[in-house]
Amino acid sequence: VQSGMERKFSPELLDMETELRIAATDSSHPKRFEIACMRAFAMLGFESEQIGGPADTDVLLTGQIGTSDTYAVCVDAKTSASGSVDSNIKFVPLKNHRDKHGAKYSVVIGARFGKSTQEGDYAEGNAVVFMGVDMLCKLLEKHEATPLSTGEYRRLFEMSGKVEDDDLESLFAASERKQRILKYLLRALSSPIVINQYGGFCNIDEIKILMIQSGLSAANGGSKLEDEITDVISFLSHPMINVIEENRERYRLTGSLRDLTMKLSCYTDARIEL
C-alpha cells in the first residue's frame, strides 16, 4: 500500500486502519472501537486512556505543550452498524465530559458523518470536532510520513465541525514542505553536474536552480526558497548530523543519504529521560 508520495506504510499502521474501520461498525461491541481509538491516538504521541461508561468520556487524551504544559481532549467513539452516526450526537454529554476532566476540546470519531444541520449546530463554537474513520486513518498515514508533536496537533482540535482533507493538508503543509526541501537539496548536491562542473561545492543560488530544475516548486518566491534552503543546510551541517560542509559560502555533501538516515535513526531511537 502506498500514499500519493509513493510511501509504503508500516504493517502496524495497516493493521490499525483495518481495526478502526471494522470496529466503527461493530455496534454490538462499542468498547472495541473505544480501544481502537485509544491506540490510534497513542500512535500520534498522545497519552491515551480508555475510560468508557454512560457518564464519562470514551477516551481521554493528554497532549504536551512545551516541557510542562498539557491539554486534554475527550474522545467520543460512536459505533454504527449503518456507518452513519449523526443522529447519535448529543452536545450536553460532551460538554459534561470536558468539564469532568478539565478538557478544552472534544472529538467525535465515527465511521461516517453526513452534512446534517445537527452536525453544524453542535460543532460551531462548541469545541467539538467530527472526524470520520477514513480521515483518522489519513491522519495516521501523514503522521507516519511526517510526524508532528502533540503540541502541533492542538490546531486540529481547535477546528469546529467536520475535519476535511484541506484541514489535514494545512496542518501538515509546513512539515511536508521542509521534508521536500531536504529531499531535493540532497538530490541537487549529489547530482553529476555538481561533482563534475562545480567540484562538489555549490552556493545557495546554484543549489536553488538545481532543485527547481529537478522538479521542486519554488512556492512563495525565490527569497522564501533561499531561506528554506539555508535552514535545511544549517540543520544538515550541525555537528550532530554533519553531512554537509561549508567553505566560503559554498556547500558540499560529506556523507551519503544512508549516512543521514543512520544518524537520524540513532537520535530517534534514543530514549531520553528528563
Short mmCIF file of the C-alpha atoms (twelve columns), coordinates in Angstrom:
data_MODEL
# 
_entry.id   MODEL 
# 
loop_
_atom_site.group_PDB 
_atom_site.id 
_atom_site.type_symbol 
_atom_site.label_atom_id 
_atom_site.label_alt_id 
_atom_site.label_comp_id 
_atom_site.label_asym_id 
_atom_site.label_seq_id 
_atom_site.Cartn_x 
_atom_site.Cartn_y 
_atom_site.Cartn_z 
_atom_site.pdbx_PDB_model_num 
ATOM 1   C CA . VAL A 1   0.000   0.000  0.000   1 
ATOM 2   C CA . GLN A 2   1.362   3.403  -0.948  1 
ATOM 3   C CA . SER A 3   0.429   7.021  -0.464  1 
ATOM 4   C CA . GLY A 4   0.394   9.730  -3.079  1 
ATOM 5   C CA . MET A 5   4.093   10.234 -2.316  1 
ATOM 6   C CA . GLU A 6   4.746   6.539  -3.088  1 
ATOM 7   C CA . ARG A 7   5.350   5.748  0.552   1 
ATOM 8   C CA . LYS A 8   4.825   2.270  1.921   1 
ATOM 9   C CA . PHE A 9   3.033   2.153  5.242   1 
ATOM 10  C CA . SER A 10  4.133   0.033  8.174   1 
ATOM 11  C CA . PRO A 11  2.324   -3.233 8.974   1 
ATOM 12  C CA . GLU A 12  1.347   -1.744 12.351  1 
ATOM 13  C CA . LEU A 13  -0.388  1.175  10.650  1 
ATOM 14  C CA . LEU A 14  -2.209  -1.054 8.165   1 
ATOM 15  C CA . ASP A 15  -3.439  -3.267 10.994  1 
ATOM 16  C CA . MET A 16  -4.594  -0.189 12.917  1 
ATOM 17  C CA . GLU A 17  -6.550  1.123  9.931   1 
ATOM 18  C CA . THR A 18  -8.238  -2.235 9.392   1 
ATOM 19  C CA . GLU A 19  -9.272  -2.463 13.038  1 
ATOM 20  C CA . LEU A 20  -10.619 1.106  13.100  1 
ATOM 21  C CA . ARG A 21  -12.792 0.530  10.043  1 
ATOM 22  C CA . ILE A 22  -14.201 -2.779 11.286  1 
ATOM 23  C CA . ALA A 23  -14.699 -1.648 14.892  1 
ATOM 24  C CA . ALA A 24  -16.508 1.543  13.831  1 
ATOM 25  C CA . THR A 25  -19.438 -0.525 12.513  1 
ATOM 26  C CA . ASP A 26  -19.336 -3.208 15.214  1 
ATOM 27  C CA . SER A 27  -22.149 -1.649 17.222  1 
ATOM 28  C CA . SER A 28  -22.557 -4.783 19.358  1 
ATOM 29  C CA . HIS A 29  -19.118 -4.201 20.858  1 
ATOM 30  C CA . PRO A 30  -18.642 -0.427 21.369  1 
ATOM 31  C CA . LYS A 31  -15.669 -0.935 23.705  1 
ATOM 32  C CA . ARG A 32  -13.766 -2.428 20.783  1 
ATOM 33  C CA . PHE A 33  -13.973 0.867  18.915  1 
ATOM 34  C CA . GLU A 34  -13.022 2.824  22.041  1 
ATOM 35  C CA . ILE A 35  -9.865  0.735  22.401  1 
ATOM 36  C CA . ALA A 36  -9.068  1.143  18.696  1 
ATOM 37  C CA . CYS A 37  -9.373  4.943  19.007  1 
ATOM 38  C CA . MET A 38  -7.225  4.900  22.137  1 
ATOM 39  C CA . ARG A 39  -4.494  3.001  20.288  1 
ATOM 40  C CA . ALA A 40  -4.755  5.256  17.229  1 
ATOM 41  C CA . PHE A 41  -4.184  8.434  19.225  1 
ATOM 42  C CA . ALA A 42  -1.367  6.765  21.151  1 
ATOM 43  C CA . MET A 43  0.309   6.233  17.759  1 
ATOM 44  C CA . LEU A 44  0.076   10.011 17.287  1 
ATOM 45  C CA . GLY A 45  2.048   10.526 20.502  1 
ATOM 46  C CA . PHE A 46  -0.745  11.254 22.968  1 
ATOM 47  C CA . GLU A 47  -1.118  9.806  26.419  1 
ATOM 48  C CA . SER A 48  -4.310  7.935  25.684  1 
ATOM 49  C CA . GLU A 49  -6.610  6.292  28.243  1 
ATOM 50  C CA . GLN A 50  -9.756  4.282  27.525  1 
ATOM 51  C CA . ILE A 51  -12.403 5.090  30.159  1 
ATOM 52  C CA . GLY A 52  -15.924 4.460  28.825  1 
ATOM 53  C CA . GLY A 53  -19.171 4.220  30.718  1 
ATOM 54  C CA . PRO A 54  -22.509 6.061  30.391  1 
ATOM 55  C CA . ALA A 55  -21.425 9.194  32.276  1 
ATOM 56  C CA . ASP A 56  -17.848 9.540  31.115  1 
ATOM 57  C CA . THR A 57  -15.769 10.097 28.030  1 
ATOM 58  C CA . ASP A 58  -14.778 7.053  25.992  1 
ATOM 59  C CA . VAL A 59  -11.125 8.040  25.660  1 
ATOM 60  C CA . LEU A 60  -9.129  10.799 27.357  1 
ATOM 61  C CA . LEU A 61  -6.136  12.274 25.545  1 
ATOM 62  C CA . THR A 62  -3.330  14.310 27.063  1 
ATOM 63  C CA . GLY A 63  -1.124  16.334 24.729  1 
ATOM 64  C CA . GLN A 64  2.144   18.028 25.629  1 
ATOM 65  C CA . ILE A 65  2.835   21.726 25.049  1 
ATOM 66  C CA . GLY A 66  6.481   22.543 25.637  1 
ATOM 67  C CA . THR A 67  8.095   20.856 28.629  1 
ATOM 68  C CA . SER A 68  5.494   21.444 31.330  1 
ATOM 69  C CA . ASP A 69  2.077   22.424 29.939  1 
ATOM 70  C CA . THR A 70  -0.512  19.925 28.768  1 
ATOM 71  C CA . TYR A 71  -4.008  19.969 27.287  1 
ATOM 72  C CA . ALA A 72  -6.791  17.382 27.443  1 
ATOM 73  C CA . VAL A 73  -9.149  16.118 24.749  1 
ATOM 74  C CA . CYS A 74  -12.255 13.996 25.300  1 
ATOM 75  C CA . VAL A 75  -12.861 11.422 22.566  1 
ATOM 76  C CA . ASP A 76  -16.349 10.103 21.918  1 
ATOM 77  C CA . ALA A 77  -16.184 6.899  19.851  1 
ATOM 78  C CA . LYS A 78  -19.523 6.358  18.081  1 
ATOM 79  C CA . THR A 79  -20.242 2.966  16.541  1 
ATOM 80  C CA . SER A 80  -22.985 2.422  13.991  1 
ATOM 81  C CA . ALA A 81  -23.851 -0.691 12.005  1 
ATOM 82  C CA . SER A 82  -25.085 1.532  9.171   1 
ATOM 83  C CA . GLY A 83  -21.944 3.654  9.248   1 
ATOM 84  C CA . SER A 84  -23.745 6.975  9.821   1 
ATOM 85  C CA . VAL A 85  -23.640 8.389  13.344  1 
ATOM 86  C CA . ASP A 86  -25.104 11.917 13.007  1 
ATOM 87  C CA . SER A 87  -28.323 11.175 14.873  1 
ATOM 88  C CA . ASN A 88  -26.371 9.844  17.852  1 
ATOM 89  C CA . ILE A 89  -24.558 13.081 18.707  1 
ATOM 90  C CA . LYS A 90  -25.607 14.913 21.863  1 
ATOM 91  C CA . PHE A 91  -23.800 18.079 22.856  1 
ATOM 92  C CA . VAL A 92  -24.606 18.237 26.587  1 
ATOM 93  C CA . PRO A 93  -22.869 14.936 27.489  1 
ATOM 94  C CA . LEU A 94  -19.807 16.028 25.511  1 
ATOM 95  C CA . LYS A 95  -19.628 19.264 27.481  1 
ATOM 96  C CA . ASN A 96  -20.103 17.376 30.751  1 
ATOM 97  C CA . HIS A 97  -17.230 15.066 29.862  1 
ATOM 98  C CA . ARG A 98  -14.961 18.026 29.157  1 
ATOM 99  C CA . ASP A 99  -15.916 19.686 32.439  1 
ATOM 100 C CA . LYS A 100 -15.275 16.478 34.368  1 
ATOM 101 C CA . HIS A 101 -11.741 16.104 33.018  1 
ATOM 102 C CA . GLY A 102 -10.795 19.762 32.659  1 
ATOM 103 C CA . ALA A 103 -10.624 19.311 28.887  1 
ATOM 104 C CA . LYS A 104 -10.997 22.138 26.422  1 
ATOM 105 C CA . TYR A 105 -11.767 20.022 23.354  1 
ATOM 106 C CA . SER A 106 -13.989 17.159 22.217  1 
ATOM 107 C CA . VAL A 107 -13.520 14.977 19.164  1 
ATOM 108 C CA . VAL A 108 -16.220 12.601 17.957  1 
ATOM 109 C CA . ILE A 109 -14.974 9.652  15.907  1 
ATOM 110 C CA . GLY A 110 -17.333 7.604  13.750  1 
ATOM 111 C CA . ALA A 111 -17.413 5.651  10.519  1 
ATOM 112 C CA . ARG A 112 -19.046 8.494  8.578   1 
ATOM 113 C CA . PHE A 113 -20.575 11.938 9.176   1 
ATOM 114 C CA . GLY A 114 -23.090 13.442 6.810   1 
ATOM 115 C CA . LYS A 115 -23.971 17.069 6.150   1 
ATOM 116 C CA . SER A 116 -26.845 17.288 8.598   1 
ATOM 117 C CA . THR A 117 -27.671 20.620 10.192  1 
ATOM 118 C CA . GLN A 118 -27.287 18.968 13.578  1 
ATOM 119 C CA . GLU A 119 -23.600 18.486 12.946  1 
ATOM 120 C CA . GLY A 120 -23.073 22.181 12.236  1 
ATOM 121 C CA . ASP A 121 -25.241 23.320 15.146  1 
ATOM 122 C CA . TYR A 122 -23.454 21.097 17.614  1 
ATOM 123 C CA . ALA A 123 -19.931 21.795 16.406  1 
ATOM 124 C CA . GLU A 124 -19.865 25.519 15.738  1 
ATOM 125 C CA . GLY A 125 -18.417 27.401 18.696  1 
ATOM 126 C CA . ASN A 126 -18.596 24.375 20.966  1 
ATOM 127 C CA . ALA A 127 -15.058 22.988 20.701  1 
ATOM 128 C CA . VAL A 128 -16.375 19.832 19.033  1 
ATOM 129 C CA . VAL A 129 -14.529 18.243 16.104  1 
ATOM 130 C CA . PHE A 130 -16.013 15.447 13.985  1 
ATOM 131 C CA . MET A 131 -13.626 13.001 12.352  1 
ATOM 132 C CA . GLY A 132 -14.621 10.071 10.182  1 
ATOM 133 C CA . VAL A 133 -12.565 6.909  10.358  1 
ATOM 134 C CA . ASP A 134 -11.154 7.457  6.857   1 
ATOM 135 C CA . MET A 135 -9.899  10.880 7.943   1 
ATOM 136 C CA . LEU A 136 -8.366  9.442  11.123  1 
ATOM 137 C CA . CYS A 137 -6.578  6.839  9.005   1 
ATOM 138 C CA . LYS A 138 -5.291  9.574  6.712   1 
ATOM 139 C CA . LEU A 139 -4.048  11.463 9.778   1 
ATOM 140 C CA . LEU A 140 -2.169  8.359  10.922  1 
ATOM 141 C CA . GLU A 141 -0.635  7.967  7.449   1 
ATOM 142 C CA . LYS A 142 0.531   11.565 7.362   1 
ATOM 143 C CA . HIS A 143 1.925   11.232 10.875  1 
ATOM 144 C CA . GLU A 144 3.953   8.177  9.898   1 
ATOM 145 C CA . ALA A 145 5.429   10.060 6.935   1 
ATOM 146 C CA . THR A 146 5.909   13.438 8.657   1 
ATOM 147 C CA . PRO A 147 5.190   13.212 12.391  1 
ATOM 148 C CA . LEU A 148 4.037   16.290 14.269  1 
ATOM 149 C CA . SER A 149 4.179   16.867 18.008  1 
ATOM 150 C CA . THR A 150 1.075   16.673 20.189  1 
ATOM 151 C CA . GLY A 151 1.501   20.412 20.715  1 
ATOM 152 C CA . GLU A 152 1.157   20.941 16.961  1 
ATOM 153 C CA . TYR A 153 -1.886  18.670 16.836  1 
ATOM 154 C CA . ARG A 154 -3.699  21.097 19.103  1 
ATOM 155 C CA . ARG A 155 -4.604  23.065 15.964  1 
ATOM 156 C CA . LEU A 156 -6.656  20.094 14.821  1 
ATOM 157 C CA . PHE A 157 -8.877  20.181 17.902  1 
ATOM 158 C CA . GLU A 158 -9.339  23.942 17.638  1 
ATOM 159 C CA . MET A 159 -11.229 23.427 14.378  1 
ATOM 160 C CA . SER A 160 -15.034 23.335 14.630  1 
ATOM 161 C CA . GLY A 161 -17.085 20.858 12.654  1 
ATOM 162 C CA . LYS A 162 -16.014 18.015 10.420  1 
ATOM 163 C CA . VAL A 163 -12.326 17.560 9.596   1 
ATOM 164 C CA . GLU A 164 -11.820 17.624 5.836   1 
ATOM 165 C CA . ASP A 165 -8.881  16.862 3.545   1 
ATOM 166 C CA . ASP A 166 -7.966  20.550 3.325   1 
ATOM 167 C CA . ASP A 167 -7.686  20.748 7.114   1 
ATOM 168 C CA . LEU A 168 -5.086  17.967 7.186   1 
ATOM 169 C CA . GLU A 169 -3.225  19.450 4.233   1 
ATOM 170 C CA . SER A 170 -2.997  22.768 6.080   1 
ATOM 171 C CA . LEU A 171 -1.906  21.086 9.309   1 
ATOM 172 C CA . PHE A 172 0.986   19.227 7.679   1 
ATOM 173 C CA . ALA A 173 1.927   21.740 4.970   1 
ATOM 174 C CA . ALA A 174 4.955   23.280 6.687   1 
ATOM 175 C CA . SER A 175 6.486   19.960 7.775   1 
ATOM 176 C CA . GLU A 176 5.907   18.317 4.404   1 
ATOM 177 C CA . ARG A 177 7.469   21.335 2.697   1 
ATOM 178 C CA . LYS A 178 10.620  21.017 4.841   1 
ATOM 179 C CA . GLN A 179 10.795  17.328 4.019   1 
ATOM 180 C CA . ARG A 180 10.621  18.104 0.295   1 
ATOM 181 C CA . ILE A 181 13.326  20.780 0.627   1 
ATOM 182 C CA . LEU A 182 15.608  18.279 2.348   1 
ATOM 183 C CA . LYS A 183 14.985  15.638 -0.313  1 
ATOM 184 C CA . TYR A 184 15.615  17.967 -3.256  1 
ATOM 185 C CA . LEU A 185 18.649  19.539 -1.582  1 
ATOM 186 C CA . LEU A 186 20.328  16.164 -1.151  1 
ATOM 187 C CA . ARG A 187 19.414  15.272 -4.735  1 
ATOM 188 C CA . ALA A 188 20.934  18.520 -6.008  1 
ATOM 189 C CA . LEU A 189 24.204  18.210 -4.092  1 
ATOM 190 C CA . SER A 190 24.684  14.601 -5.219  1 
ATOM 191 C CA . SER A 191 23.966  15.307 -8.897  1 
ATOM 192 C CA . PRO A 192 26.693  14.733 -11.533 1 
ATOM 193 C CA . ILE A 193 26.715  18.420 -12.525 1 
ATOM 194 C CA . VAL A 194 27.786  19.402 -9.008  1 
ATOM 195 C CA . ILE A 195 30.541  16.824 -8.916  1 
ATOM 196 C CA . ASN A 196 31.807  17.309 -12.479 1 
ATOM 197 C CA . GLN A 197 31.315  21.062 -13.061 1 
ATOM 198 C CA . TYR A 198 31.335  22.629 -9.594  1 
ATOM 199 C CA . GLY A 199 33.936  20.415 -7.974  1 
ATOM 200 C CA . GLY A 200 31.405  19.216 -5.436  1 
ATOM 201 C CA . PHE A 201 30.728  22.681 -3.952  1 
ATOM 202 C CA . CYS A 202 27.671  24.884 -4.712  1 
ATOM 203 C CA . ASN A 203 26.436  28.220 -3.451  1 
ATOM 204 C CA . ILE A 204 22.819  28.841 -2.478  1 
ATOM 205 C CA . ASP A 205 21.800  30.219 -5.884  1 
ATOM 206 C CA . GLU A 206 23.259  27.225 -7.721  1 
ATOM 207 C CA . ILE A 207 21.558  24.823 -5.320  1 
ATOM 208 C CA . LYS A 208 18.237  26.629 -5.797  1 
ATOM 209 C CA . ILE A 209 18.446  26.378 -9.594  1 
ATOM 210 C CA . LEU A 210 19.281  22.682 -9.457  1 
ATOM 211 C CA . MET A 211 16.402  21.977 -7.071  1 
ATOM 212 C CA . ILE A 212 13.885  23.800 -9.275  1 
ATOM 213 C CA . GLN A 213 15.224  22.033 -12.369 1 
ATOM 214 C CA . SER A 214 14.693  18.676 -10.667 1 
ATOM 215 C CA . GLY A 215 11.022  19.488 -10.021 1 
ATOM 216 C CA . LEU A 216 10.748  21.381 -6.725  1 
ATOM 217 C CA . SER A 217 8.151   24.121 -6.651  1 
ATOM 218 C CA . ALA A 218 9.656   27.492 -5.772  1 
ATOM 219 C CA . ALA A 219 6.460   28.371 -3.873  1 
ATOM 220 C CA . ASN A 220 6.229   31.819 -2.296  1 
ATOM 221 C CA . GLY A 221 9.042   33.301 -4.359  1 
ATOM 222 C CA . GLY A 222 12.801  32.932 -4.669  1 
ATOM 223 C CA . SER A 223 13.773  34.625 -1.414  1 
ATOM 224 C CA . LYS A 224 11.494  32.260 0.517   1 
ATOM 225 C CA . LEU A 225 13.129  29.246 -1.132  1 
ATOM 226 C CA . GLU A 226 16.592  30.601 -0.338  1 
ATOM 227 C CA . ASP A 227 15.624  30.903 3.320   1 
ATOM 228 C CA . GLU A 228 14.236  27.361 3.294   1 
ATOM 229 C CA . ILE A 229 17.451  26.014 1.747   1 
ATOM 230 C CA . THR A 230 19.571  27.885 4.287   1 
ATOM 231 C CA . ASP A 231 17.546  26.441 7.173   1 
ATOM 232 C CA . VAL A 232 17.962  22.866 5.936   1 
ATOM 233 C CA . ILE A 233 21.693  23.360 5.266   1 
ATOM 234 C CA . SER A 234 22.085  24.655 8.818   1 
ATOM 235 C CA . PHE A 235 20.399  21.509 10.124  1 
ATOM 236 C CA . LEU A 236 22.436  19.121 7.961   1 
ATOM 237 C CA . SER A 237 25.739  20.843 8.789   1 
ATOM 238 C CA . HIS A 238 25.149  20.746 12.550  1 
ATOM 239 C CA . PRO A 239 27.858  18.679 14.327  1 
ATOM 240 C CA . MET A 240 25.228  16.152 15.444  1 
ATOM 241 C CA . ILE A 241 24.311  15.474 11.782  1 
ATOM 242 C CA . ASN A 242 27.397  16.637 9.846   1 
ATOM 243 C CA . VAL A 243 26.571  15.522 6.299   1 
ATOM 244 C CA . ILE A 244 27.213  18.942 4.723   1 
ATOM 245 C CA . GLU A 245 30.301  21.129 4.997   1 
ATOM 246 C CA . GLU A 246 30.738  24.822 4.118   1 
ATOM 247 C CA . ASN A 247 33.684  26.611 2.532   1 
ATOM 248 C CA . ARG A 248 33.325  30.325 1.762   1 
ATOM 249 C CA . GLU A 249 29.533  30.138 1.436   1 
ATOM 250 C CA . ARG A 250 29.732  27.102 -0.814  1 
ATOM 251 C CA . TYR A 251 28.468  23.715 0.313   1 
ATOM 252 C CA . ARG A 252 29.017  20.052 -0.413  1 
ATOM 253 C CA . LEU A 253 27.934  16.698 0.911   1 
ATOM 254 C CA . THR A 254 30.293  14.949 3.307   1 
ATOM 255 C CA . GLY A 255 28.050  11.932 3.755   1 
ATOM 256 C CA . SER A 256 25.538  9.869  1.828   1 
ATOM 257 C CA . LEU A 257 21.790  9.654  2.239   1 
ATOM 258 C CA . ARG A 258 22.442  6.356  4.014   1 
ATOM 259 C CA . ASP A 259 24.695  8.195  6.495   1 
ATOM 260 C CA . LEU A 260 21.987  10.762 7.156   1 
ATOM 261 C CA . THR A 261 19.351  8.065  7.627   1 
ATOM 262 C CA . MET A 262 21.549  6.176  10.091  1 
ATOM 263 C CA . LYS A 263 22.271  9.301  12.151  1 
ATOM 264 C CA . LEU A 264 18.647  10.374 12.285  1 
ATOM 265 C CA . SER A 265 17.610  6.836  13.233  1 
ATOM 266 C CA . CYS A 266 20.172  6.840  16.033  1 
ATOM 267 C CA . TYR A 267 18.726  10.010 17.568  1 
ATOM 268 C CA . THR A 268 15.181  8.795  17.002  1 
ATOM 269 C CA . ASP A 269 15.883  5.543  18.817  1 
ATOM 270 C CA . ALA A 270 17.493  7.297  21.784  1 
ATOM 271 C CA . ARG A 271 15.359  7.230  24.934  1 
ATOM 272 C CA . ILE A 272 15.931  10.495 26.752  1 
ATOM 273 C CA . GLU A 273 14.672  10.648 30.314  1 
ATOM 274 C CA . LEU A 274 14.103  14.107 31.767  1 
# 
